[in-house]
mmCIF file of C-alpha atoms and ligand atoms in Angstrom:
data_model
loop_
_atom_site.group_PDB
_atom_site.id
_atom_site.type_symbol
_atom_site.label_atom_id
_atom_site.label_comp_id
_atom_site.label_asym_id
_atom_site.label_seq_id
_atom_site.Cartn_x
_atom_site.Cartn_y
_atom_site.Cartn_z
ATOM 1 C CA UNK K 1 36.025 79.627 -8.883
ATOM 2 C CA UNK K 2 36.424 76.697 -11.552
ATOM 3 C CA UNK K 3 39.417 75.876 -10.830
ATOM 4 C CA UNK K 4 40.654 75.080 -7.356
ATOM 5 C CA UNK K 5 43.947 72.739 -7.732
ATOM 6 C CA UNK K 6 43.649 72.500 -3.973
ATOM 7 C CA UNK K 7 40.918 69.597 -4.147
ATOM 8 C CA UNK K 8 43.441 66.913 -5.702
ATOM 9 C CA UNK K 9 45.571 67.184 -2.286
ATOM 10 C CA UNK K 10 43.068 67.556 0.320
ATOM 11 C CA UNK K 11 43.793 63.718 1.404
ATOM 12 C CA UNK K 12 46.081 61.300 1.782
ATOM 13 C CA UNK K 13 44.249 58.558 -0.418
ATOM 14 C CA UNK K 14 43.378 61.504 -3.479
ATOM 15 C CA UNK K 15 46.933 62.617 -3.186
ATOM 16 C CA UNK K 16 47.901 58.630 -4.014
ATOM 17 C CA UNK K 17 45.971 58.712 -6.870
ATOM 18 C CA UNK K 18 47.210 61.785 -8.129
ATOM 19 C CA UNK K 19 50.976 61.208 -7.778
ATOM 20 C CA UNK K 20 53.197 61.217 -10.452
ATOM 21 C CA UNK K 21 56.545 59.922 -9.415
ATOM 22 C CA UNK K 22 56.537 56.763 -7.092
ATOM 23 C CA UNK K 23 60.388 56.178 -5.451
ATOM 24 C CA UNK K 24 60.705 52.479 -5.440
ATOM 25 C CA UNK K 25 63.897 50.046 -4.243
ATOM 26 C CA UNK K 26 63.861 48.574 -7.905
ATOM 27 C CA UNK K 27 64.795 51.960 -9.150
ATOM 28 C CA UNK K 28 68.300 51.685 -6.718
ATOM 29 C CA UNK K 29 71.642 50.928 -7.331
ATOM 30 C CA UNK K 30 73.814 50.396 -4.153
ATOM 31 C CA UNK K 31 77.511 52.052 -4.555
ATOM 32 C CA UNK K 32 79.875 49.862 -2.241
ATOM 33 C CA UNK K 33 83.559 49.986 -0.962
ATOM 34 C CA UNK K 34 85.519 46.817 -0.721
ATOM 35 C CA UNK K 35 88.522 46.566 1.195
ATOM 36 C CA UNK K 36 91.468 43.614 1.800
ATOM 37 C CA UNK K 37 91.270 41.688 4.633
ATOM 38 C CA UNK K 38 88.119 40.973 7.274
ATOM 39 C CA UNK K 39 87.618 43.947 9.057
ATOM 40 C CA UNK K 40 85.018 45.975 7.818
ATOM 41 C CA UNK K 41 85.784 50.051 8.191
ATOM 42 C CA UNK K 42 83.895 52.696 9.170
ATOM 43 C CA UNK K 43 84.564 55.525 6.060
ATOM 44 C CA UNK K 44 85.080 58.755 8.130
ATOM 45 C CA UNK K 45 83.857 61.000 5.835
ATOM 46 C CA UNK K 46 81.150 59.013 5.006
ATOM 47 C CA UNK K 47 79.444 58.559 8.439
ATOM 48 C CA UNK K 48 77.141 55.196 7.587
ATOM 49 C CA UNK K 49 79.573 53.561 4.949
ATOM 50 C CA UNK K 50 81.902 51.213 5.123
ATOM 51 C CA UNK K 51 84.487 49.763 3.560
ATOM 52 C CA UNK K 52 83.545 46.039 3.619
ATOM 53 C CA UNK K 53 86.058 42.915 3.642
ATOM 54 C CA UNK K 54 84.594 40.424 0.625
ATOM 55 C CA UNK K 55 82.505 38.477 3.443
ATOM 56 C CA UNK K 56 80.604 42.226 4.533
ATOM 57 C CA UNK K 57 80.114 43.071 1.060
ATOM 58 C CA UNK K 58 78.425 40.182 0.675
ATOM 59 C CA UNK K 59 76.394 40.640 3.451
ATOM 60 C CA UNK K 60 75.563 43.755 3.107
ATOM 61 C CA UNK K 61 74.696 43.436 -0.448
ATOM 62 C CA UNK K 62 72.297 40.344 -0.018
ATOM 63 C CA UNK K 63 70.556 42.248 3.162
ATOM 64 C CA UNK K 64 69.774 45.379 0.036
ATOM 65 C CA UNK K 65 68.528 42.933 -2.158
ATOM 66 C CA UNK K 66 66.408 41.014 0.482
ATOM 67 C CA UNK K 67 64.584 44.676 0.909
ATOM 68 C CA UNK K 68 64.487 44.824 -3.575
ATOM 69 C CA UNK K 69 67.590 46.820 -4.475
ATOM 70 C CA UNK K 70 68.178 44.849 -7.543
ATOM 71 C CA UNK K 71 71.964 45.677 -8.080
ATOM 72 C CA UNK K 72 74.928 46.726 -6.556
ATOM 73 C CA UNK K 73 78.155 49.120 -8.055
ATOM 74 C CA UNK K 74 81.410 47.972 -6.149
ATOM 75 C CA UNK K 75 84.364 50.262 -5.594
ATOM 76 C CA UNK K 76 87.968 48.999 -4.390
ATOM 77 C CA UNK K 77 90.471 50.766 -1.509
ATOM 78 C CA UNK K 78 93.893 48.796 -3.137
ATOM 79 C CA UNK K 79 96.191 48.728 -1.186
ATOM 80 C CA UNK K 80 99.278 51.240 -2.104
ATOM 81 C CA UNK K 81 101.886 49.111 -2.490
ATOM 82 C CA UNK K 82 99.882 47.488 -5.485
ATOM 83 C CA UNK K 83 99.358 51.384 -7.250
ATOM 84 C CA UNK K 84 101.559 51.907 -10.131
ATOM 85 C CA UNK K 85 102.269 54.326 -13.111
ATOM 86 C CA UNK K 86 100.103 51.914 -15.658
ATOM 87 C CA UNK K 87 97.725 51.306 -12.925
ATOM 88 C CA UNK K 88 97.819 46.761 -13.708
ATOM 89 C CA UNK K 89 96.480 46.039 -10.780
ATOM 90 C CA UNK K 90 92.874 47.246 -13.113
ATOM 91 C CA UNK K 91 93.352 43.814 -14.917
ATOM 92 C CA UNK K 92 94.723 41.169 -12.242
ATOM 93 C CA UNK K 93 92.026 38.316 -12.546
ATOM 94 C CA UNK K 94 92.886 37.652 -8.932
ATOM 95 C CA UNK K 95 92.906 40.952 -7.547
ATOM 96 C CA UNK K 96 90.088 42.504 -5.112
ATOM 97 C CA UNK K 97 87.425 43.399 -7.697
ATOM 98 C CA UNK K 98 87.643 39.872 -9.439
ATOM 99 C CA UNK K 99 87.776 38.043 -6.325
ATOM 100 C CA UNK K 100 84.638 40.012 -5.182
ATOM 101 C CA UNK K 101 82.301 39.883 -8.004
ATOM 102 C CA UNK K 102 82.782 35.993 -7.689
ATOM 103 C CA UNK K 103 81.770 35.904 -4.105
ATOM 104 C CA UNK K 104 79.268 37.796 -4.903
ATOM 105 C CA UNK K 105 77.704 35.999 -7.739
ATOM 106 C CA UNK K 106 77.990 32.942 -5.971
ATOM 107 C CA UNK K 107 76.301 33.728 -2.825
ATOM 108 C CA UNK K 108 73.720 35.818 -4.920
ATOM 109 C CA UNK K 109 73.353 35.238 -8.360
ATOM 110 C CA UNK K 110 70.205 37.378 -9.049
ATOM 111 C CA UNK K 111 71.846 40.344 -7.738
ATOM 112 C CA UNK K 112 73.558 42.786 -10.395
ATOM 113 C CA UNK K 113 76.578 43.125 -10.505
ATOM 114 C CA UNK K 114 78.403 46.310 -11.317
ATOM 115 C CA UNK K 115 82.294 47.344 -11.833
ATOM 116 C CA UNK K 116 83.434 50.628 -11.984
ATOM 117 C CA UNK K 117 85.723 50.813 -15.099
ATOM 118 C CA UNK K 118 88.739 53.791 -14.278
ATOM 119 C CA UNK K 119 92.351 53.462 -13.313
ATOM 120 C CA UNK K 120 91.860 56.032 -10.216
ATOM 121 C CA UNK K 121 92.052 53.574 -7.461
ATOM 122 C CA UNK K 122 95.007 51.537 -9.274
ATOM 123 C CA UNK K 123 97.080 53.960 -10.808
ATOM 124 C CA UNK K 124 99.805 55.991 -8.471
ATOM 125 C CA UNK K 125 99.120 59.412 -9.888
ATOM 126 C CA UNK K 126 95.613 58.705 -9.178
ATOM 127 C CA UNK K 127 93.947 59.628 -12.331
ATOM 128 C CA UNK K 128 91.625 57.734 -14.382
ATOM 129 C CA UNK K 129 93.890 57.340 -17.357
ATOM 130 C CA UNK K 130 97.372 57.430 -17.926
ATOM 131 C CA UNK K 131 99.340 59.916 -17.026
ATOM 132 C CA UNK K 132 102.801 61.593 -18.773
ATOM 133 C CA UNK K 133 104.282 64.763 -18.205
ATOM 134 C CA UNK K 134 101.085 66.161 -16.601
ATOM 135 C CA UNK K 135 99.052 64.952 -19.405
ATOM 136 C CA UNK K 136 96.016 62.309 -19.470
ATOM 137 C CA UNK K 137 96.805 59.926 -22.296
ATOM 138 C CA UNK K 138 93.370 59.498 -24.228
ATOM 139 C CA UNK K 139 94.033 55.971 -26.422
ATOM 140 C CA UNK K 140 96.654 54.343 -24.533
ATOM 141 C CA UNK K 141 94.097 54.784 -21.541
ATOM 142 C CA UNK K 142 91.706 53.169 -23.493
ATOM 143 C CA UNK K 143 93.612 49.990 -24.271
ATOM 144 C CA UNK K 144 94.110 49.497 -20.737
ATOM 145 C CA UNK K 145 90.471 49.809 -19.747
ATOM 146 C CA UNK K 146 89.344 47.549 -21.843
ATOM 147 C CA UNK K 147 91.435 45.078 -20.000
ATOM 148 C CA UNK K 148 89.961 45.851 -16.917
ATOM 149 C CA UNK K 149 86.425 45.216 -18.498
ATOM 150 C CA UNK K 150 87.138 42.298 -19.960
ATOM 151 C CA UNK K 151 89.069 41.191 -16.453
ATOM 152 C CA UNK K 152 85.495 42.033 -15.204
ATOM 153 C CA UNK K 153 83.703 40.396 -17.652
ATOM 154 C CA UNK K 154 85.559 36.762 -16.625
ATOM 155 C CA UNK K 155 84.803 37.092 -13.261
ATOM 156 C CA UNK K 156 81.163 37.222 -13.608
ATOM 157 C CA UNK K 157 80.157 40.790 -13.958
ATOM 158 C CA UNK K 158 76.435 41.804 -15.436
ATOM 159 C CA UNK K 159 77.528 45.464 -16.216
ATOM 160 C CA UNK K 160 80.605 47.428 -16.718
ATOM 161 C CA UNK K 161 80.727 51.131 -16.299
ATOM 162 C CA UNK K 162 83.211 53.101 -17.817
ATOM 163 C CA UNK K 163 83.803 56.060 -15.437
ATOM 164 C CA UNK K 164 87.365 57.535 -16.857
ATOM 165 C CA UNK K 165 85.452 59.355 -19.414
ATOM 166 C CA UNK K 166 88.168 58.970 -21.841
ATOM 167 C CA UNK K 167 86.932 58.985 -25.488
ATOM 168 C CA UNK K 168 86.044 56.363 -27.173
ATOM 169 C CA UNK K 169 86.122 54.128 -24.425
ATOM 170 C CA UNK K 170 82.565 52.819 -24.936
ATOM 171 C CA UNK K 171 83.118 51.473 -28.744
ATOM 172 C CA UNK K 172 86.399 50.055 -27.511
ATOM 173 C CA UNK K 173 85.345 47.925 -24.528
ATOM 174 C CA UNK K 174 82.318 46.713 -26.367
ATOM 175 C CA UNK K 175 84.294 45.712 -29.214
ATOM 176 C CA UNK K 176 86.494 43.627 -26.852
ATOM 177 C CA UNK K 177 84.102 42.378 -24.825
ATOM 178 C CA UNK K 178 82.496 40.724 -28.217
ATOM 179 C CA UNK K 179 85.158 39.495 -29.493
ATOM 180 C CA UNK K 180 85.852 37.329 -26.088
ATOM 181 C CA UNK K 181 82.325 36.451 -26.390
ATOM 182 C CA UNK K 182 80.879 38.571 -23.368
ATOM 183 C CA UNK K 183 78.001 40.030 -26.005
ATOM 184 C CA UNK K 184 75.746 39.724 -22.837
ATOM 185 C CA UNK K 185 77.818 42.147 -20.447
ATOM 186 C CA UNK K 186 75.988 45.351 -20.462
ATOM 187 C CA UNK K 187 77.971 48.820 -20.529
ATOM 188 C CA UNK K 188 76.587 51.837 -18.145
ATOM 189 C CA UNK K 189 78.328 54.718 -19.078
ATOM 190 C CA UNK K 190 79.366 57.817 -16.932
ATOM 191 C CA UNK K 191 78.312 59.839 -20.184
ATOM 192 C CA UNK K 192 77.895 63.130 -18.758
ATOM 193 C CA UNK K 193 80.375 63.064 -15.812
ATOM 194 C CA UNK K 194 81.402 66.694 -14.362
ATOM 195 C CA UNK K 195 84.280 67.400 -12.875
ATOM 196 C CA UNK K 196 83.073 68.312 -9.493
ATOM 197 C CA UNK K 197 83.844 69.049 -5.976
ATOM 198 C CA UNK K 198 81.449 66.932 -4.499
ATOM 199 C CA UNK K 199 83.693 63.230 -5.172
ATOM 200 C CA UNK K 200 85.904 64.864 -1.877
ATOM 201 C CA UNK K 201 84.604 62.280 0.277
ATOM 202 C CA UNK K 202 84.330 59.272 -2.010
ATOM 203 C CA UNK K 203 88.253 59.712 -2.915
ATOM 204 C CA UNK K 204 88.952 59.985 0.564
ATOM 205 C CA UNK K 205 87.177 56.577 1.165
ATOM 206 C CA UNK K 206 89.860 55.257 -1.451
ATOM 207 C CA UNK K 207 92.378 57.525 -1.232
ATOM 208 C CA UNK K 208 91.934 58.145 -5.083
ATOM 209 C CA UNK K 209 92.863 61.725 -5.385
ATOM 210 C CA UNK K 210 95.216 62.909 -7.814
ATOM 211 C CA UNK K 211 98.710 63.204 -6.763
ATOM 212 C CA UNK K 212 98.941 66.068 -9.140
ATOM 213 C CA UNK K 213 96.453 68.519 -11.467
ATOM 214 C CA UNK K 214 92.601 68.010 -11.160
ATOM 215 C CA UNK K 215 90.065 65.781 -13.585
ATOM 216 C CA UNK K 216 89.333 68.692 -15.760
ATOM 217 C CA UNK K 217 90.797 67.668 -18.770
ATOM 218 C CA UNK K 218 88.523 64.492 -18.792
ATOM 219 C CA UNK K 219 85.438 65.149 -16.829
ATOM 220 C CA UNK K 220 83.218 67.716 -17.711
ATOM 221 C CA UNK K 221 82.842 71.351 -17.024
ATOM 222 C CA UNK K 222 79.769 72.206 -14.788
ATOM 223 C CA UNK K 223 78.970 75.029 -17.006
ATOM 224 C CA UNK K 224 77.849 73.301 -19.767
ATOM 225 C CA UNK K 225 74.555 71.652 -20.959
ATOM 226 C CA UNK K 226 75.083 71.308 -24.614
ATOM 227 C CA UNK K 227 78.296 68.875 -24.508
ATOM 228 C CA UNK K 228 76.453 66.535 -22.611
ATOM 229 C CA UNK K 229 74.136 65.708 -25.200
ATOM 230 C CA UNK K 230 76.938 65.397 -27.529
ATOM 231 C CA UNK K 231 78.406 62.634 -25.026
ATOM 232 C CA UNK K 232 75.322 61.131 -25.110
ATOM 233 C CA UNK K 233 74.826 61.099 -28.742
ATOM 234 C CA UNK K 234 78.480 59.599 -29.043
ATOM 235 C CA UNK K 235 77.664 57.090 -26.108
ATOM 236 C CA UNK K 236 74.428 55.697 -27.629
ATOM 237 C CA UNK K 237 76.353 55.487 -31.225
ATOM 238 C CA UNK K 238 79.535 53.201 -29.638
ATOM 239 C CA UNK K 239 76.881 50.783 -27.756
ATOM 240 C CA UNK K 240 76.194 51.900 -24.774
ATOM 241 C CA UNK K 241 73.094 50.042 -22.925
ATOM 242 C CA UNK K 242 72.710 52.940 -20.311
ATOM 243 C CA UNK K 243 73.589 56.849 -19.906
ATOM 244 C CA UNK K 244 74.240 58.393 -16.766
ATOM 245 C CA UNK K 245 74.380 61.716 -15.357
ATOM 246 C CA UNK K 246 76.879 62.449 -12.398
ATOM 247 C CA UNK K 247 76.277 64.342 -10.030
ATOM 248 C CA UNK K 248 72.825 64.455 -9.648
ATOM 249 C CA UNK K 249 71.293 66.909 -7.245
ATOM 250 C CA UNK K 250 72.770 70.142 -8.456
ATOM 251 C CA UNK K 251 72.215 68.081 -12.587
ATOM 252 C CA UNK K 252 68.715 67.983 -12.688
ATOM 253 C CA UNK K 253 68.521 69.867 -15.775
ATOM 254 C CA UNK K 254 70.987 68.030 -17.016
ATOM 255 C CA UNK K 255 68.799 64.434 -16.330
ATOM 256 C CA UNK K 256 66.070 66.143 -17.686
ATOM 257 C CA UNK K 257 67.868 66.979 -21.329
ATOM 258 C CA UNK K 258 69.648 63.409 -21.764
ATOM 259 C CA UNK K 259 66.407 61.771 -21.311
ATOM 260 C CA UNK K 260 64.569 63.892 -23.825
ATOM 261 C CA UNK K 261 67.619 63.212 -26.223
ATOM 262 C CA UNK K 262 68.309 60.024 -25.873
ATOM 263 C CA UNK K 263 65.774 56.584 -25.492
ATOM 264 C CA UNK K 264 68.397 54.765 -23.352
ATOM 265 C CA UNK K 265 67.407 53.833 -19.549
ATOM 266 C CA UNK K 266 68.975 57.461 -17.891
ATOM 267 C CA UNK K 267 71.040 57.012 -14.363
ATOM 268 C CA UNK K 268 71.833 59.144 -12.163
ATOM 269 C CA UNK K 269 74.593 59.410 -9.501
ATOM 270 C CA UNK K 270 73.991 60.843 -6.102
ATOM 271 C CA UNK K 271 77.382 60.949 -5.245
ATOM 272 C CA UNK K 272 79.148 61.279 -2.127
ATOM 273 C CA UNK K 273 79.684 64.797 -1.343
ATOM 274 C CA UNK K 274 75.471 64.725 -1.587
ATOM 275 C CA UNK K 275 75.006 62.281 0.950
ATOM 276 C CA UNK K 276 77.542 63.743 3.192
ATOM 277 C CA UNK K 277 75.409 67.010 2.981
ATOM 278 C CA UNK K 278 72.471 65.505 3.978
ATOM 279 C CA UNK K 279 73.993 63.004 7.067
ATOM 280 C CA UNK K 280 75.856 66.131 8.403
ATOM 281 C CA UNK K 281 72.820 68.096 8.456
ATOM 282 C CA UNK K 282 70.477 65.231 9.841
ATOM 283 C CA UNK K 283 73.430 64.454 12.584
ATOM 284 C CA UNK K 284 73.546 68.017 13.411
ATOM 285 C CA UNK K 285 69.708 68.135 14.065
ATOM 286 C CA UNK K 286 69.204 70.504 11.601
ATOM 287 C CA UNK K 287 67.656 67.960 8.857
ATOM 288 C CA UNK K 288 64.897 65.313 9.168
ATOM 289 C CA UNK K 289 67.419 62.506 7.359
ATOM 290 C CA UNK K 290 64.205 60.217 5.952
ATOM 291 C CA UNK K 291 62.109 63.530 4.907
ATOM 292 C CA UNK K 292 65.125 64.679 2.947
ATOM 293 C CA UNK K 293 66.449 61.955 1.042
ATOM 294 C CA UNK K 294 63.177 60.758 0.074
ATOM 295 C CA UNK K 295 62.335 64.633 -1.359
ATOM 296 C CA UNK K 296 65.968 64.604 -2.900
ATOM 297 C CA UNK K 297 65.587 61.333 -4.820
ATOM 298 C CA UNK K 298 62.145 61.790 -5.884
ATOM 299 C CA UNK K 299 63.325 65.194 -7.298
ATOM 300 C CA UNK K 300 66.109 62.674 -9.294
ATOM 301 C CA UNK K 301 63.562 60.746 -10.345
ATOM 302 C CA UNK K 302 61.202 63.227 -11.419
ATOM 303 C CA UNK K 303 63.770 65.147 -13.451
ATOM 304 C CA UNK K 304 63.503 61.853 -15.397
ATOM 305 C CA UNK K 305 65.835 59.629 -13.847
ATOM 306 C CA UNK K 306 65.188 55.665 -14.354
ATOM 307 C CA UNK K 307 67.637 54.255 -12.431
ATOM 308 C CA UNK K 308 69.329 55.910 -9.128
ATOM 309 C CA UNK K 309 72.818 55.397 -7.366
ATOM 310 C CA UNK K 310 72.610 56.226 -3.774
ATOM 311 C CA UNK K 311 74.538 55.351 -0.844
ATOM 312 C CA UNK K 312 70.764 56.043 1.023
ATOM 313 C CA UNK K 313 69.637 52.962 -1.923
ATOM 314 C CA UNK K 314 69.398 50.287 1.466
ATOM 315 C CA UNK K 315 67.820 52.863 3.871
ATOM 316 C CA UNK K 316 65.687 53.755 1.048
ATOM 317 C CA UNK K 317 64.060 50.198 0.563
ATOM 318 C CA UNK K 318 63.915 49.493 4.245
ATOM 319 C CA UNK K 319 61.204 52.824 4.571
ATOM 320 C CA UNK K 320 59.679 51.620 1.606
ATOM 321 C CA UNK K 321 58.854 48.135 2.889
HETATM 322 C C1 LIG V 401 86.224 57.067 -10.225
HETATM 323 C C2 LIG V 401 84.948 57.468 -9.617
HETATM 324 C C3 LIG V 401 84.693 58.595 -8.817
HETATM 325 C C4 LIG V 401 83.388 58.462 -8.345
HETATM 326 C C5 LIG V 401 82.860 57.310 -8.914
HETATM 327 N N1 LIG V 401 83.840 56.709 -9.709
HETATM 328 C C6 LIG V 401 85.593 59.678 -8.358
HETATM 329 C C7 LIG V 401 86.206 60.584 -9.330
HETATM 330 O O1 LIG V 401 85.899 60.572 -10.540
HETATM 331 O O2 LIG V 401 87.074 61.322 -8.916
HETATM 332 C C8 LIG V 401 82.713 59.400 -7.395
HETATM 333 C C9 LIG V 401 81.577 58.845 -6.613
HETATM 334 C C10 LIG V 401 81.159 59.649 -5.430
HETATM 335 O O3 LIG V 401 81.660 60.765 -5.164
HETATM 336 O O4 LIG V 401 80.279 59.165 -4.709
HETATM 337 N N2 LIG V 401 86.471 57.323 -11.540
#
């Protein structure tokens, strides 16, 4: 036989040499709840997550990036009283997501900073843009989000990412964010962002859910490959820095086609319903928890994923060390 592939795993040390994909913690970006007060709150439906008070957050956040997970993506549980129709609370300079990004720049100003950009956790219908009579307003949307990035931008932020998926939103927010003089803020753009069942748990953690209808108008339909290059095309054309692909685990083809199309840095977003999977599993007994999530984000990285989102990102670079 000439040719017995067998001989470049038959150790340890040859099957180093002959890896292809390496995980690393630089490749991680830690998604993280925030929460009024100082209690910090187990998330039910997220067994391992919490939802921090500012002080946790930014403990938690500088104990990832002492173990080299370079950024962080923050998400906020606001309060109800503070939800309304037009969602303002987005664009309060001292609300939760302002007041957070400062403590955390502060107390660690090498660590990235990431907002989401959306109206879901503000707005009382719970959708990402605007709604009237049933229907998601595209451009008034827009107007508002930009509001909320430039909010974001003042307080400190290193990258905004537009998750609302309206259209246009990318052109938009970088135009405003220039014109305040924020040219450095980067934009990481949900670009190919599928409406999809597994967000159940994250929206619990926030208790985001629409009131009314589903996200289909806006995010994407699961079906499809083709439109997401044409989001991708549009993203890189209105300035986008960064493309990502959300969900990722059941995406991979979808990871794999943006990054032949496109020469921005790809992301990709295990989301919540994937880690939930994987913890239920593990707690059950039925899953080896390490074993798994390193298999399932080398596979994200090996579909051609540069950068990863993953509520495993801290566990991650702790095994790595
Ligand atoms: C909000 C947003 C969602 C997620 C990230 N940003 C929820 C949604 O679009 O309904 C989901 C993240 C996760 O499930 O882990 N626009």
């Amino acid at each position: 036989m000439h040719h017995r592939p067998r001989r470049n795993r038959k150790s340890a040390g040859i099957r180093n040499l002959v890896r292809e994909v390496i995980l690393s913690a630089h490749d991680f970006i830690y998604p993280l709840f925030v929460q009024e007060g100082d209690a910090n709150e187990d998330i039910a439906a997220m067994p391992g997550c919490k939802r921090w008070s500012i002080a946790g957050l930014v403990q938690e956040a500088s104990e990832a990036f002492a173990l080299g997970v370079p950024a962080v993506v923050i998400f906020p549980a606001v309060d109800e009283k503070l939800k309304n129709p037009t969602g303002d609370e987005a664009w309060n300079s001292e609300g939760l997501i302002p007041r957070a990004v400062r403590a955390l720049k502060t107390a660690c100003p090498e660590l990235i900073v990431i907002t989401d950009i959306a109206l879901d956790p503000y707005n009382s219908d719970g959708h990402d843009g605007l709604v009237e009579d049933g229907k998601i307003l595209n451009d008034e949307s827009v107007e508002i989000l930009c509001k909320q990035a430039l909010c974001h931008a003042e307080a400190g932020v290193d990258i905004v990412s537009p998750s609302d998926m309206m259209d246009g939103r990318v052109a938009a927010i970088r135009k405003t964010l220039d014109s305040k003089g924020h040219e450095e803020v980067s934009i990481l753009s949900y670009t190919a962002k599928y409406a999809s069942a597994y967000y159940g748990p994250f929206r619990g953690a926030l208790d985001s859910a629409p009131k009314a209808g589903d996200k289909k108008t806006y995010q994407m339909d699961y079906a499809n490959v083709r439109e997401s290059v044409r989001e991708a095309i549009l993203d890189e054309e209105e300035g986008a820095d960064m493309i990502m692909v959300k969900p990722a685990g059941a995406y991979l083809d979808i990871i794999l086609r943006l990054k032949e199309t496109s020469t921005l840095p790809i992301a990709a977003y295990q989301v919540s319903g994937e880690y939930l999977m994987i913890k239920s599993a593990a707690k059950a007994g039925w899953l080896d928890e390490k074993a798994v999530v390193l298999e399932s984000l080398t596979g994200i990285k090996r579909a051609g994923a540069d950068i990863i989102l993953s509520y495993f990102a801290k566990d991650v670079a702790g095994w790595l060390k």
